[in-house]
Amino acid sequence: MHDSPPRAWAEIDLEALKHNYRFAQEQSGGAAVMAVVKANAYGHGYAKVVQALEEFSPAFYGVANVREAREVRKVLPTARVYLLGIANPSEYEEIVHSDFTPCISCMEGFHAYATLAESQQRVLKVHLALDTGMGRGGFLPDTPEFSEALAFTHPWVEVEGIGSHLPVADEDEEFTRQQITSFVKAIPPDMSFRHIANSAGLMKFQTQALNLVRPGLMLYGVSPLPEYQAALKPVMRLCSRVSIIRDIPKGQGVSYGRTFVTKRDSKIATVGIGYADGLPRAISGKGVEVWLNGTRAPIVGRVTMDQIMVDVTDLPQVHAGDVVEIFGPNVSVIQIADAAGTIPWEIFTGIAPRVVRNAEVRPFVS
Ligand SMILES: *Cc1c(COP(=O)(O)O)cnc(C)c1O
């Protein structure tokens, strides 16, 4: 049987990933790093990403839940894995047993972990979550519950850290500064890990009081703050191929809804990627360009489930089989996100499982 090559694939540049990690380290001025690899390493693939980052020995890998924590431990059996979100009580037992590190948002959680740690005779290290403005999880500062949490001691639970989160680090400098100030005020003196900064936070608000940073997006080469974009390298290059090039006469509609009608006799390339691969249908008709044969050409008509059409009338050298870059080093993922009315985080994490992640391809196929 002949192989069925992927119609769409994502080339993952692990050297770019390492470059971005080093930049995160430099920017955070000596703080320890929690490499945020939730959601399949922002769609880039857990295994290759954590293997590559392990050369830097990050203090933690940050994930959303136990299911994701297991993926990290499959590759790195002794890595410290931090659960960024609130765990489900049914996960507590495995968290204690596997020594994953939860963050605690309520006293019920605290007591439940303590009971399990005692019954398993294992010391569990936990962090306190403090809500300084995100409104998602954590204790509120200056509340009796938070005082109770600070006073809580148990022989089988070690509170080794405290964290908070920044909702507007890339949008509202004044609010973020106030948040950091109130966080620093609330930190008890004996915490080994003090952390609040995501990518935007660590780039813009380095602060001596905090000694652990939690970069996600920037590791994958996209900066939430445009002024730092040039320092980062894109890690994912989302690609497909031209499947056919057709001569379409002036006045013919292209794709569902006939929202695009050729204004001239045209050459239209059909490319094997669509919204079922994670290319949002919402970019349809927004003039988004792809990269092929060393130049740009516009997507025309609606994005369909498995295919898009590209106007290559002005590109005489295009052939069936040519590689098309949807985003990567030549087309920013931010352009796709903007056109879809969303953010690069959502584009990355929306890349479908059927898109093959290929970390072996280096340098990028041109
Ligand atoms: C996802 C997440 C991060 C990483 O955020 P980026 O903006 O991608 O750097 C950091 N901290 C928490 C709590 C998160 O949930």
Short mmCIF file of C-alpha atoms and ligand atoms in Angstrom, two decimals:
data_model
loop_
_atom_site.label_atom_id
_atom_site.label_comp_id
_atom_site.label_asym_id
_atom_site.label_seq_id
_atom_site.Cartn_x
_atom_site.Cartn_y
_atom_site.Cartn_z
CA MET A 1 0.00 0.00 0.00
CA HIS A 2 1.15 3.50 -0.79
CA ASP A 3 1.38 6.05 1.98
CA SER A 4 -1.32 8.67 2.38
CA PRO A 5 0.68 11.82 3.07
CA PRO A 6 -0.82 14.40 5.44
CA ARG A 7 -2.81 17.05 3.66
CA ALA A 8 -1.89 19.55 6.32
CA TRP A 9 0.97 19.42 8.77
CA ALA A 10 2.68 21.56 11.39
CA GLU A 11 6.46 21.75 11.33
CA ILE A 12 7.80 22.35 14.83
CA ASP A 13 11.13 24.16 15.11
CA LEU A 14 12.63 23.06 18.42
CA GLU A 15 15.64 25.37 18.02
CA ALA A 16 13.24 28.33 17.84
CA LEU A 17 11.52 27.02 20.98
CA LYS A 18 14.84 26.96 22.83
CA HIS A 19 15.68 30.43 21.59
CA ASN A 20 12.37 31.72 22.97
CA TYR A 21 12.90 29.96 26.31
CA ARG A 22 16.32 31.60 26.65
CA PHE A 23 14.72 34.98 25.94
CA ALA A 24 12.08 34.35 28.61
CA GLN A 25 14.84 33.47 31.05
CA GLU A 26 16.80 36.63 30.24
CA GLN A 27 13.76 38.86 30.50
CA SER A 28 12.81 37.52 33.88
CA GLY A 29 16.19 38.32 35.35
CA GLY A 30 17.15 35.09 37.05
CA ALA A 31 13.72 33.91 38.13
CA ALA A 32 12.93 30.21 37.93
CA VAL A 33 10.71 29.20 35.01
CA MET A 34 7.49 27.25 34.84
CA ALA A 35 7.23 26.26 31.17
CA VAL A 36 3.51 26.40 30.40
CA VAL A 37 2.71 23.41 28.19
CA LYS A 38 -1.03 23.03 28.76
CA ALA A 39 -3.28 22.07 25.83
CA ASN A 40 -0.71 19.88 24.11
CA ALA A 41 1.95 22.57 24.44
CA TYR A 42 -0.35 25.15 22.83
CA GLY A 43 -1.02 22.66 20.05
CA HIS A 44 2.68 22.05 19.33
CA GLY A 45 2.81 18.54 20.84
CA TYR A 46 3.79 17.67 24.44
CA ALA A 47 6.48 15.11 23.81
CA LYS A 48 8.89 17.00 21.58
CA VAL A 49 8.34 20.27 23.39
CA VAL A 50 9.05 19.03 26.92
CA GLN A 51 11.95 16.89 25.70
CA ALA A 52 13.50 19.97 24.11
CA LEU A 53 12.90 22.21 27.12
CA GLU A 54 14.29 19.70 29.60
CA GLU A 55 17.80 20.82 28.62
CA PHE A 56 17.04 23.97 30.67
CA SER A 57 15.59 22.06 33.64
CA PRO A 58 12.55 24.28 34.14
CA ALA A 59 11.40 24.36 37.77
CA PHE A 60 7.91 23.23 36.68
CA TYR A 61 5.86 22.35 33.67
CA GLY A 62 2.44 24.02 33.82
CA VAL A 63 -0.63 22.09 32.65
CA ALA A 64 -4.42 22.34 32.99
CA ASN A 65 -5.29 19.05 34.67
CA VAL A 66 -4.18 15.55 35.60
CA ARG A 67 -4.76 14.17 32.11
CA GLU A 68 -2.24 16.68 30.77
CA ALA A 69 0.13 16.13 33.70
CA ARG A 70 0.31 12.44 32.75
CA GLU A 71 1.40 13.39 29.24
CA VAL A 72 4.36 15.31 30.63
CA ARG A 73 5.32 12.52 33.02
CA LYS A 74 5.19 9.96 30.18
CA VAL A 75 8.15 11.79 28.69
CA LEU A 76 9.79 13.03 31.88
CA PRO A 77 9.01 10.64 34.74
CA THR A 78 10.49 12.84 37.46
CA ALA A 79 9.54 16.32 36.25
CA ARG A 80 7.66 18.62 38.56
CA VAL A 81 4.26 19.32 37.06
CA TYR A 82 2.06 22.16 38.26
CA LEU A 83 -1.70 22.20 37.80
CA LEU A 84 -2.65 25.72 36.74
CA GLY A 85 -6.38 25.18 36.99
CA ILE A 86 -8.53 24.02 39.86
CA ALA A 87 -8.40 20.24 40.07
CA ASN A 88 -11.48 18.07 40.18
CA PRO A 89 -11.85 16.31 43.57
CA SER A 90 -11.77 12.96 41.76
CA GLU A 91 -8.21 13.82 40.70
CA TYR A 92 -6.89 14.55 44.21
CA GLU A 93 -5.84 10.99 44.95
CA GLU A 94 -3.69 10.72 41.84
CA ILE A 95 -2.28 14.20 42.43
CA VAL A 96 -1.01 13.11 45.82
CA HIS A 97 0.17 9.73 44.58
CA SER A 98 1.98 11.14 41.53
CA ASP A 99 3.28 14.21 43.35
CA PHE A 100 1.74 16.68 40.92
CA THR A 101 1.62 20.18 42.38
CA PRO A 102 -1.86 21.67 42.78
CA CYS A 103 -2.77 25.24 43.54
CA ILE A 104 -5.25 25.64 46.36
CA SER A 105 -8.22 27.99 46.07
CA CYS A 106 -10.35 26.98 49.06
CA MET A 107 -10.10 25.42 52.52
CA GLU A 108 -12.12 22.35 51.46
CA GLY A 109 -9.41 21.51 48.94
CA PHE A 110 -6.73 22.02 51.56
CA HIS A 111 -8.36 19.63 54.02
CA ALA A 112 -9.07 17.01 51.35
CA TYR A 113 -5.44 17.01 50.18
CA ALA A 114 -4.19 16.81 53.76
CA THR A 115 -6.36 13.79 54.49
CA LEU A 116 -5.20 11.99 51.34
CA ALA A 117 -1.54 12.87 51.87
CA GLU A 118 -1.72 11.51 55.40
CA SER A 119 -3.44 8.30 54.35
CA GLN A 120 -0.86 7.78 51.56
CA GLN A 121 1.97 8.80 53.91
CA ARG A 122 3.36 11.15 51.27
CA VAL A 123 4.19 14.81 51.74
CA LEU A 124 2.31 16.88 49.15
CA LYS A 125 3.74 20.22 48.06
CA VAL A 126 1.07 22.76 47.20
CA HIS A 127 0.84 26.41 46.20
CA LEU A 128 -1.77 28.90 47.32
CA ALA A 129 -3.68 30.72 44.60
CA LEU A 130 -4.49 34.34 45.34
CA ASP A 131 -7.07 36.26 43.33
CA THR A 132 -5.70 39.79 42.90
CA GLY A 133 -7.98 40.65 39.98
CA MET A 134 -8.44 37.73 37.60
CA GLY A 135 -11.72 36.60 39.14
CA ARG A 136 -11.26 32.95 38.19
CA GLY A 137 -9.78 31.05 41.12
CA GLY A 138 -7.87 31.66 44.31
CA PHE A 139 -8.39 33.14 47.76
CA LEU A 140 -9.27 36.82 47.94
CA PRO A 141 -6.68 38.85 49.85
CA ASP A 142 -7.78 40.40 53.14
CA THR A 143 -10.42 37.75 53.79
CA PRO A 144 -10.83 35.41 56.78
CA GLU A 145 -10.47 32.42 54.40
CA PHE A 146 -7.07 33.61 53.20
CA SER A 147 -5.93 34.16 56.80
CA GLU A 148 -7.12 30.66 57.60
CA ALA A 149 -5.18 29.28 54.62
CA LEU A 150 -2.02 31.08 55.73
CA ALA A 151 -2.38 29.70 59.23
CA PHE A 152 -3.06 26.15 58.06
CA THR A 153 -0.34 23.67 58.90
CA HIS A 154 -0.34 19.93 58.47
CA PRO A 155 2.51 17.40 58.73
CA TRP A 156 1.79 15.96 55.28
CA VAL A 157 1.22 19.21 53.38
CA GLU A 158 3.97 21.64 52.52
CA VAL A 159 2.88 25.06 51.25
CA GLU A 160 5.90 25.90 49.14
CA GLY A 161 4.54 28.66 46.94
CA ILE A 162 1.96 31.29 46.19
CA GLY A 163 0.72 32.47 42.82
CA SER A 164 -1.64 34.93 41.26
CA HIS A 165 -2.58 35.78 37.66
CA LEU A 166 -2.64 38.92 35.50
CA PRO A 167 -5.75 39.51 33.37
CA VAL A 168 -4.54 42.67 31.58
CA ALA A 169 -0.73 42.56 31.57
CA ASP A 170 -0.75 43.42 27.85
CA GLU A 171 -3.50 46.06 28.12
CA ASP A 172 -3.56 47.99 31.39
CA GLU A 173 -0.24 48.89 32.94
CA GLU A 174 -1.65 50.77 35.93
CA PHE A 175 -4.02 47.99 36.97
CA THR A 176 -1.26 45.40 36.58
CA ARG A 177 1.15 47.41 38.74
CA GLN A 178 -1.47 47.72 41.47
CA GLN A 179 -2.11 44.00 41.26
CA ILE A 180 1.57 43.15 41.63
CA THR A 181 1.83 45.54 44.59
CA SER A 182 -1.12 43.99 46.40
CA PHE A 183 0.20 40.50 45.64
CA VAL A 184 3.64 41.29 47.02
CA LYS A 185 2.03 42.73 50.17
CA ALA A 186 0.03 39.55 50.72
CA ILE A 187 2.93 37.10 50.34
CA PRO A 188 4.02 35.50 53.61
CA PRO A 189 7.79 35.58 54.14
CA ASP A 190 8.50 31.85 53.95
CA MET A 191 7.34 31.03 50.43
CA SER A 192 9.93 29.33 48.21
CA PHE A 193 8.04 30.19 45.01
CA ARG A 194 6.29 33.51 44.37
CA HIS A 195 4.74 33.88 40.94
CA ILE A 196 2.32 36.07 39.01
CA ALA A 197 3.76 36.66 35.53
CA ASN A 198 2.54 35.13 32.25
CA SER A 199 4.36 36.05 29.02
CA ALA A 200 3.18 39.65 28.94
CA GLY A 201 3.80 40.04 32.66
CA LEU A 202 7.37 38.82 32.63
CA MET A 203 8.32 40.88 29.59
CA LYS A 204 6.90 44.12 30.90
CA PHE A 205 6.87 43.93 34.69
CA GLN A 206 10.01 42.28 35.97
CA THR A 207 10.02 42.52 39.71
CA GLN A 208 12.54 41.36 42.25
CA ALA A 209 9.93 40.18 44.71
CA LEU A 210 8.82 37.37 42.47
CA ASN A 211 11.08 34.45 41.73
CA LEU A 212 9.11 32.17 39.38
CA VAL A 213 7.61 33.13 36.00
CA ARG A 214 5.03 31.27 33.92
CA PRO A 215 5.57 31.93 30.21
CA GLY A 216 3.31 30.21 27.70
CA LEU A 217 2.64 31.96 24.42
CA MET A 218 6.09 33.53 24.11
CA LEU A 219 7.77 30.11 24.23
CA TYR A 220 5.96 29.34 21.00
CA GLY A 221 7.28 32.48 19.36
CA VAL A 222 4.42 34.94 19.65
CA SER A 223 4.55 38.01 21.83
CA PRO A 224 1.41 39.46 23.41
CA LEU A 225 3.28 42.79 23.24
CA PRO A 226 4.28 43.85 19.69
CA GLU A 227 7.46 45.55 20.90
CA TYR A 228 8.99 42.17 21.83
CA GLN A 229 7.91 40.23 18.74
CA ALA A 230 11.22 40.71 16.91
CA ALA A 231 13.07 38.97 19.76
CA LEU A 232 11.05 35.76 19.33
CA LYS A 233 11.04 33.07 16.64
CA PRO A 234 7.90 31.29 15.44
CA VAL A 235 7.96 27.62 16.43
CA MET A 236 5.06 26.29 14.39
CA ARG A 237 4.79 26.47 10.64
CA LEU A 238 1.35 25.33 9.50
CA CYS A 239 1.52 23.96 5.98
CA SER A 240 -0.43 22.28 3.23
CA ARG A 241 0.03 21.73 -0.50
CA VAL A 242 -1.52 22.95 -3.70
CA SER A 243 -3.65 20.04 -4.88
CA ILE A 244 -4.66 21.48 -8.26
CA ILE A 245 -4.49 24.74 -10.21
CA ARG A 246 -7.44 25.61 -12.39
CA ASP A 247 -8.25 28.28 -14.94
CA ILE A 248 -11.47 29.97 -13.88
CA PRO A 249 -13.10 32.46 -16.26
CA LYS A 250 -14.08 35.98 -15.27
CA GLY A 251 -17.41 36.12 -13.45
CA GLN A 252 -17.42 32.72 -11.78
CA GLY A 253 -18.08 32.25 -8.08
CA VAL A 254 -15.52 30.48 -5.91
CA SER A 255 -16.55 28.38 -2.87
CA TYR A 256 -19.73 28.17 -0.78
CA GLY A 257 -22.03 31.13 -0.83
CA ARG A 258 -20.35 32.51 -3.99
CA THR A 259 -19.14 35.41 -1.83
CA PHE A 260 -16.14 35.78 -4.14
CA VAL A 261 -16.62 36.15 -7.90
CA THR A 262 -13.60 36.40 -10.21
CA LYS A 263 -13.13 39.87 -11.64
CA ARG A 264 -10.84 38.60 -14.40
CA ASP A 265 -9.84 35.32 -15.98
CA SER A 266 -8.05 33.75 -13.04
CA LYS A 267 -5.80 30.94 -11.93
CA ILE A 268 -7.16 29.51 -8.69
CA ALA A 269 -5.14 27.05 -6.61
CA THR A 270 -6.98 24.60 -4.37
CA VAL A 271 -5.08 23.86 -1.13
CA GLY A 272 -5.71 20.93 1.21
CA ILE A 273 -6.49 22.62 4.51
CA GLY A 274 -9.76 23.87 5.97
CA TYR A 275 -11.65 24.65 9.11
CA ALA A 276 -11.61 21.01 10.21
CA ASP A 277 -7.84 21.45 10.48
CA GLY A 278 -8.24 24.52 12.65
CA LEU A 279 -8.06 27.27 10.03
CA PRO A 280 -11.01 29.37 11.18
CA ARG A 281 -13.86 29.80 8.74
CA ALA A 282 -14.19 33.32 10.16
CA ILE A 283 -11.16 34.47 8.11
CA SER A 284 -13.19 33.99 4.91
CA GLY A 285 -13.35 37.14 2.80
CA LYS A 286 -10.87 39.02 5.01
CA GLY A 287 -8.05 39.17 2.46
CA VAL A 288 -5.78 36.82 4.43
CA GLU A 289 -2.71 35.85 2.45
CA VAL A 290 -0.74 32.62 2.46
CA TRP A 291 2.91 32.11 1.53
CA LEU A 292 3.89 30.06 -1.49
CA ASN A 293 6.82 30.08 -3.87
CA GLY A 294 8.48 32.88 -1.97
CA THR A 295 5.61 35.32 -2.12
CA ARG A 296 2.11 35.99 -0.83
CA ALA A 297 -1.24 35.22 -2.41
CA PRO A 298 -4.77 35.83 -1.07
CA ILE A 299 -7.25 33.21 0.07
CA VAL A 300 -10.46 33.80 -1.91
CA GLY A 301 -13.97 32.69 -1.10
CA ARG A 302 -15.01 30.84 2.02
CA VAL A 303 -12.80 28.45 3.92
CA THR A 304 -14.38 25.00 3.50
CA MET A 305 -14.02 22.02 5.81
CA ASP A 306 -10.99 20.52 4.08
CA GLN A 307 -9.89 22.98 1.42
CA ILE A 308 -9.25 26.63 0.62
CA MET A 309 -8.83 28.41 -2.68
CA VAL A 310 -5.98 30.83 -3.36
CA ASP A 311 -5.80 33.33 -6.21
CA VAL A 312 -2.48 32.67 -7.96
CA THR A 313 -3.24 34.53 -11.20
CA ASP A 314 -0.20 36.73 -10.65
CA LEU A 315 2.14 33.85 -9.77
CA PRO A 316 3.14 32.06 -12.98
CA GLN A 317 5.49 29.63 -11.24
CA VAL A 318 3.00 27.81 -9.01
CA HIS A 319 2.43 24.07 -9.50
CA ALA A 320 0.31 21.34 -7.99
CA GLY A 321 2.26 19.86 -5.07
CA ASP A 322 3.84 23.15 -4.01
CA VAL A 323 4.03 23.72 -0.26
CA VAL A 324 1.81 26.50 1.10
CA GLU A 325 2.57 28.16 4.44
CA ILE A 326 -0.62 29.20 6.23
CA PHE A 327 1.33 30.73 9.09
CA GLY A 328 4.88 30.49 10.35
CA PRO A 329 8.07 32.45 9.70
CA ASN A 330 6.61 34.23 6.64
CA VAL A 331 3.00 34.81 7.67
CA SER A 332 2.28 35.72 11.28
CA VAL A 333 -0.29 33.68 13.17
CA ILE A 334 -1.42 37.04 14.54
CA GLN A 335 -2.67 37.96 11.05
CA ILE A 336 -4.87 34.85 11.07
CA ALA A 337 -6.08 35.52 14.61
CA ASP A 338 -6.94 39.15 13.86
CA ALA A 339 -8.84 38.22 10.71
CA ALA A 340 -10.80 35.63 12.68
CA GLY A 341 -11.55 38.11 15.47
CA THR A 342 -9.65 36.04 18.02
CA ILE A 343 -6.22 35.63 19.64
CA PRO A 344 -3.16 33.53 18.69
CA TRP A 345 -3.65 31.29 21.76
CA GLU A 346 -6.96 30.13 20.30
CA ILE A 347 -5.55 29.57 16.82
CA PHE A 348 -2.70 27.40 18.18
CA THR A 349 -4.89 25.35 20.46
CA GLY A 350 -7.51 24.94 17.73
CA ILE A 351 -5.17 23.15 15.33
CA ALA A 352 -6.93 19.82 14.89
CA PRO A 353 -5.53 16.41 15.86
CA ARG A 354 -5.53 15.34 12.21
CA VAL A 355 -2.82 17.90 11.46
CA VAL A 356 0.42 15.95 11.75
CA ARG A 357 2.98 17.59 14.05
CA ASN A 358 6.39 17.05 12.60
CA ALA A 359 9.25 18.01 14.84
CA GLU A 360 11.77 16.22 12.67
CA VAL A 361 11.42 18.61 9.74
CA ARG A 362 14.30 21.05 10.02
CA PRO A 363 15.04 23.36 8.40
CA PHE A 364 11.51 24.17 7.34
CA VAL A 365 10.51 22.83 3.93
CA SER A 366 10.40 25.91 1.69
C1 LIG B 1 -2.01 29.79 30.50
C2 LIG B 1 -1.45 30.42 31.72
C3 LIG B 1 -0.21 31.08 31.69
C4 LIG B 1 0.56 31.34 30.42
O1 LIG B 1 0.02 32.49 29.79
P1 LIG B 1 0.65 33.10 28.45
O2 LIG B 1 -0.12 34.36 28.26
O3 LIG B 1 0.39 32.12 27.36
O4 LIG B 1 2.09 33.32 28.69
C5 LIG B 1 0.30 31.54 32.88
N1 LIG B 1 -0.37 31.38 34.05
C6 LIG B 1 -1.59 30.77 34.11
C7 LIG B 1 -2.29 30.64 35.41
C8 LIG B 1 -2.17 30.28 32.95
O5 LIG B 1 -3.38 29.70 33.02
#
